[in-house]
C-alpha positions as a printed NumPy array, in Angstrom:
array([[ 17.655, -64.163,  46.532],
       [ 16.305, -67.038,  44.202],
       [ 19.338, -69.295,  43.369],
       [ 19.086, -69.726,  39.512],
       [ 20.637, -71.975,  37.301],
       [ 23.447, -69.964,  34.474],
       [ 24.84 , -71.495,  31.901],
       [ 27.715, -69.615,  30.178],
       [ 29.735, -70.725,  26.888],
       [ 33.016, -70.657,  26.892],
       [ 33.279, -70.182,  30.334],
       [ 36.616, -72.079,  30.718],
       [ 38.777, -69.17 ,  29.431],
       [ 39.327, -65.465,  30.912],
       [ 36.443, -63.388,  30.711],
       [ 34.567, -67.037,  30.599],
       [ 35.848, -67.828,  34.118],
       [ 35.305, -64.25 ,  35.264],
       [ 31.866, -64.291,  34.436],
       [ 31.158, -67.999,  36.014],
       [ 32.997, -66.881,  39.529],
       [ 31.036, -63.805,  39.393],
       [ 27.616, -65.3  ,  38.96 ],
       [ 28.681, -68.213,  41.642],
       [ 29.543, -65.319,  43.921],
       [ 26.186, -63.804,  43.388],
       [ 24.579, -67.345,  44.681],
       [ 24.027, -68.975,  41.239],
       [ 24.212, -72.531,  40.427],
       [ 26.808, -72.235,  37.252],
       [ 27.584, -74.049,  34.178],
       [ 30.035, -74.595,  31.647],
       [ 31.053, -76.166,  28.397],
       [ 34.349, -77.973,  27.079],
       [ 35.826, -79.601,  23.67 ],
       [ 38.614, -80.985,  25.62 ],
       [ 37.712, -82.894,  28.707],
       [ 41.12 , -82.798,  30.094],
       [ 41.382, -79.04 ,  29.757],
       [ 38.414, -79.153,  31.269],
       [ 38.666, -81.214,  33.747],
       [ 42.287, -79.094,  35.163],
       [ 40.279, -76.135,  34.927],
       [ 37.679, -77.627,  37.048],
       [ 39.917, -78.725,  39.792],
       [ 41.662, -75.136,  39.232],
       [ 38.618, -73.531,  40.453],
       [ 37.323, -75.925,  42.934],
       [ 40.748, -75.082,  44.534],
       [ 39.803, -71.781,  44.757],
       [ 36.418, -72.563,  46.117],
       [ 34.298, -72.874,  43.408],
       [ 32.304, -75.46 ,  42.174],
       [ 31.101, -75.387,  38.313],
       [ 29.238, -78.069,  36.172],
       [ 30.931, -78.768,  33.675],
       [ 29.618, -80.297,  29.963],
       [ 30.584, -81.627,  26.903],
       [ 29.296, -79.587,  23.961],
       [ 30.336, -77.398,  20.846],
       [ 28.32 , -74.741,  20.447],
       [ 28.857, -74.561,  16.423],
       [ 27.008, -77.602,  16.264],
       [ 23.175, -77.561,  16.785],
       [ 22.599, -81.043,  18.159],
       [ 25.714, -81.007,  20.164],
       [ 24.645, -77.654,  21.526],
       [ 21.197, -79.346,  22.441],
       [ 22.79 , -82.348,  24.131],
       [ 24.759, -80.146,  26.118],
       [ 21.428, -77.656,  27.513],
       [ 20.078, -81.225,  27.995],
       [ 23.28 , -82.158,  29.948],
       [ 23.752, -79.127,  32.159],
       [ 19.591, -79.804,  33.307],
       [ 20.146, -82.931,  34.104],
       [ 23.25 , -81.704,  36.534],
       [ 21.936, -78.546,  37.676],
       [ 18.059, -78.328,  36.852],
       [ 16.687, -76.058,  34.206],
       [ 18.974, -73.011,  32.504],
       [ 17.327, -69.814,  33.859],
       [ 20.166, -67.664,  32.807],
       [ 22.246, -68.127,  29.143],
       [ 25.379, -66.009,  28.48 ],
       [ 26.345, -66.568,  25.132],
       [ 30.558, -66.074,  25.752],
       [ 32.3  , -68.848,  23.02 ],
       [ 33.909, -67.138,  20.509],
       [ 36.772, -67.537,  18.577],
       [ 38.773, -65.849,  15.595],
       [ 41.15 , -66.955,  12.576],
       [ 42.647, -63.691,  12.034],
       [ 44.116, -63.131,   8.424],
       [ 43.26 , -61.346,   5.444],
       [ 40.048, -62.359,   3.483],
       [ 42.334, -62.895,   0.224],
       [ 43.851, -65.786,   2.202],
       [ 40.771, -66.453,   4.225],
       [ 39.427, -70.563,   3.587],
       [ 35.781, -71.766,   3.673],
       [ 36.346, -73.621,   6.429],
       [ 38.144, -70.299,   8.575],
       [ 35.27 , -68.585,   7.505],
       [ 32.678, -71.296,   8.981],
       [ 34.387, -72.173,  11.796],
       [ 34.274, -68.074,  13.303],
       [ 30.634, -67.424,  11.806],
       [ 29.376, -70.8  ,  13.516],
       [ 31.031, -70.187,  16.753],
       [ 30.281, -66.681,  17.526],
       [ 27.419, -66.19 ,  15.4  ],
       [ 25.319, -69.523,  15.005],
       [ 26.04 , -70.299,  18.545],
       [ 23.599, -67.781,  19.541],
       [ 20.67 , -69.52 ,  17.987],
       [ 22.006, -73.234,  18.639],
       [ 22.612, -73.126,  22.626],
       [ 19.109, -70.184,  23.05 ],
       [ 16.647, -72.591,  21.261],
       [ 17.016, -75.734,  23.582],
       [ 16.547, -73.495,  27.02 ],
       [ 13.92 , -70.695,  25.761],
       [ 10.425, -72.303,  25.602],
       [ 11.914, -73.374,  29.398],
       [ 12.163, -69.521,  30.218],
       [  9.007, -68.645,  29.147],
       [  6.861, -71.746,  30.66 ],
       [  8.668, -70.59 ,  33.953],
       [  8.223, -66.486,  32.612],
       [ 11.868, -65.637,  33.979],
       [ 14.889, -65.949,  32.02 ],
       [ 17.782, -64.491,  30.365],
       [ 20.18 , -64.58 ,  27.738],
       [ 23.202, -62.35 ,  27.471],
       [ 24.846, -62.518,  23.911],
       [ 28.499, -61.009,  24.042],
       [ 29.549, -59.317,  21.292],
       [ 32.35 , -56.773,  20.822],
       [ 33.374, -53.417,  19.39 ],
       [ 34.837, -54.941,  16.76 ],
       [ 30.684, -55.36 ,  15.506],
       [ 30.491, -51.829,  14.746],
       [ 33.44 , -51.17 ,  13.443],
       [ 35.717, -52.796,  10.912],
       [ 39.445, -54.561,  11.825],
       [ 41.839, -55.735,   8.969],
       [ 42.392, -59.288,   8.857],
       [ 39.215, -59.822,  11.339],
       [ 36.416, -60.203,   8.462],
       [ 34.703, -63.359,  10.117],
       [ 35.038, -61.867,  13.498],
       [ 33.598, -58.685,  13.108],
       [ 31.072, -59.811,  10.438],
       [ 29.618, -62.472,  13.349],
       [ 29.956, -59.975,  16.174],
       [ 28.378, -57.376,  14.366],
       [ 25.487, -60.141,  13.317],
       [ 25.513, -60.836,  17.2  ],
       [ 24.697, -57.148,  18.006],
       [ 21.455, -56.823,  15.283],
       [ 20.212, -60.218,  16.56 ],
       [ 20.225, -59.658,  20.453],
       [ 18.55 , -55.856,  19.89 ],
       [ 15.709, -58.059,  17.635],
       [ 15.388, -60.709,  20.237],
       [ 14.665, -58.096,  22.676],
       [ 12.219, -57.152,  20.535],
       [ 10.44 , -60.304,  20.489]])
C-alpha cells in the first residue's frame, strides 16, 4: 500500500479522532487542525500515548487565508495532502427569531465555506499528481429540517448539493 498524506478538519474531537486513528491504522501519514494550541497540544500527547502520532496545525477553516496557511503548513510537515476529509463543523442551536448575524456566519462559514476554503489550496496538487480525495461530511440533518438548527441544516444540506456537483466535475 502507498502511504498517503490525509488531512482531516476537526480531527481533534470524536468522530474527528476516530477518523484520524482509523486512517493512521490503515498506514496513512495524518493531519490535523486546532484554534487552541493547548487543547491541541493535550490531545496530541493523548494520542501519542496511545500510539499514535498526528501533525498537528494551526488553522480555522472559516477563514480562507488561514485555511491556506494551514494546507501550506501540514505540506511542509507531512508532504503534499493526497486525501482531504472535510469534518469541522459546528452549530449555535436556537430558533431563527433569536438567531444573530454573527450565529448565522459563524455555522454557514464553518461547515459550509470550509469546504471550498481548505479543497482549493490542495486540489490543483491532486490533479498534477492525478490521485486524490476529498470527503465532505455532512449529515441527515441536510435533508431534512430540525427546529432551532436553521444554520446547521441549511450548511449541511449546502454540503450535500456541493460534494454530488464536485463529483461531477
Amino acid at each position: 500500500m502507498t502511504t498517503r498524506v490525509a488531512l482531516v478538519t476537526g480531527g481533534i474531537g470524536g468522530i474527528g479522532t476516530s477518523i484520524c486513528r482509523q486512517l493512521a491504522q490503515a498506514g496513512h501519514r495524518v493531519a490535523t487542525n486546532y484554534r487552541d494550541r493547548a487543547k491541541a497540544e493535550a490531545w496530541q500527547a493523548a494520542q501519542k500515548a496511545d500510539g499514535f502520532d498526528f501533525v498537528i496545525a494551526s488553522g480555522d477553516v472559516s477563514d480562507v487565508a488561514a485555511a491556506e496557511a494551514m494546507v501550506r503548513e501540514v505540506e511542509a510537515k507531512a508532504g503534499p495532502v493526497d486525501i482531504l476529509i472535510n469534518n469541522a463543523g459546528i452549530t449555535r442551536d436556537t430558533t431563527f427569531h433569536k438567531m444573530s448575524a454573527m450565529q448565522w456566519q459563524e455555522v454557514i462559514n464553518t461547515n459550509l465555506n470550509s469546504c471550498y476554503n481548505v479543497p482549493r489550496p490542495v486540489i490543483d496538487g491532486m490533479r498534477t499528481r492525478k490521485w486524490g480525495r476529498i470527503v465532505n461530511l455532512a449529515s441527515a440533518l441536510g435533508l431534512v429540517g430540525l427546529a432551532g438548527r436553521t444554520p446547521y441544516t441549511a450548511s449541511k444540506g449546502a454540503v450535500v448539493q456541493m460534494t454530488r456537483t464536485l463529483a461531477l466535475e
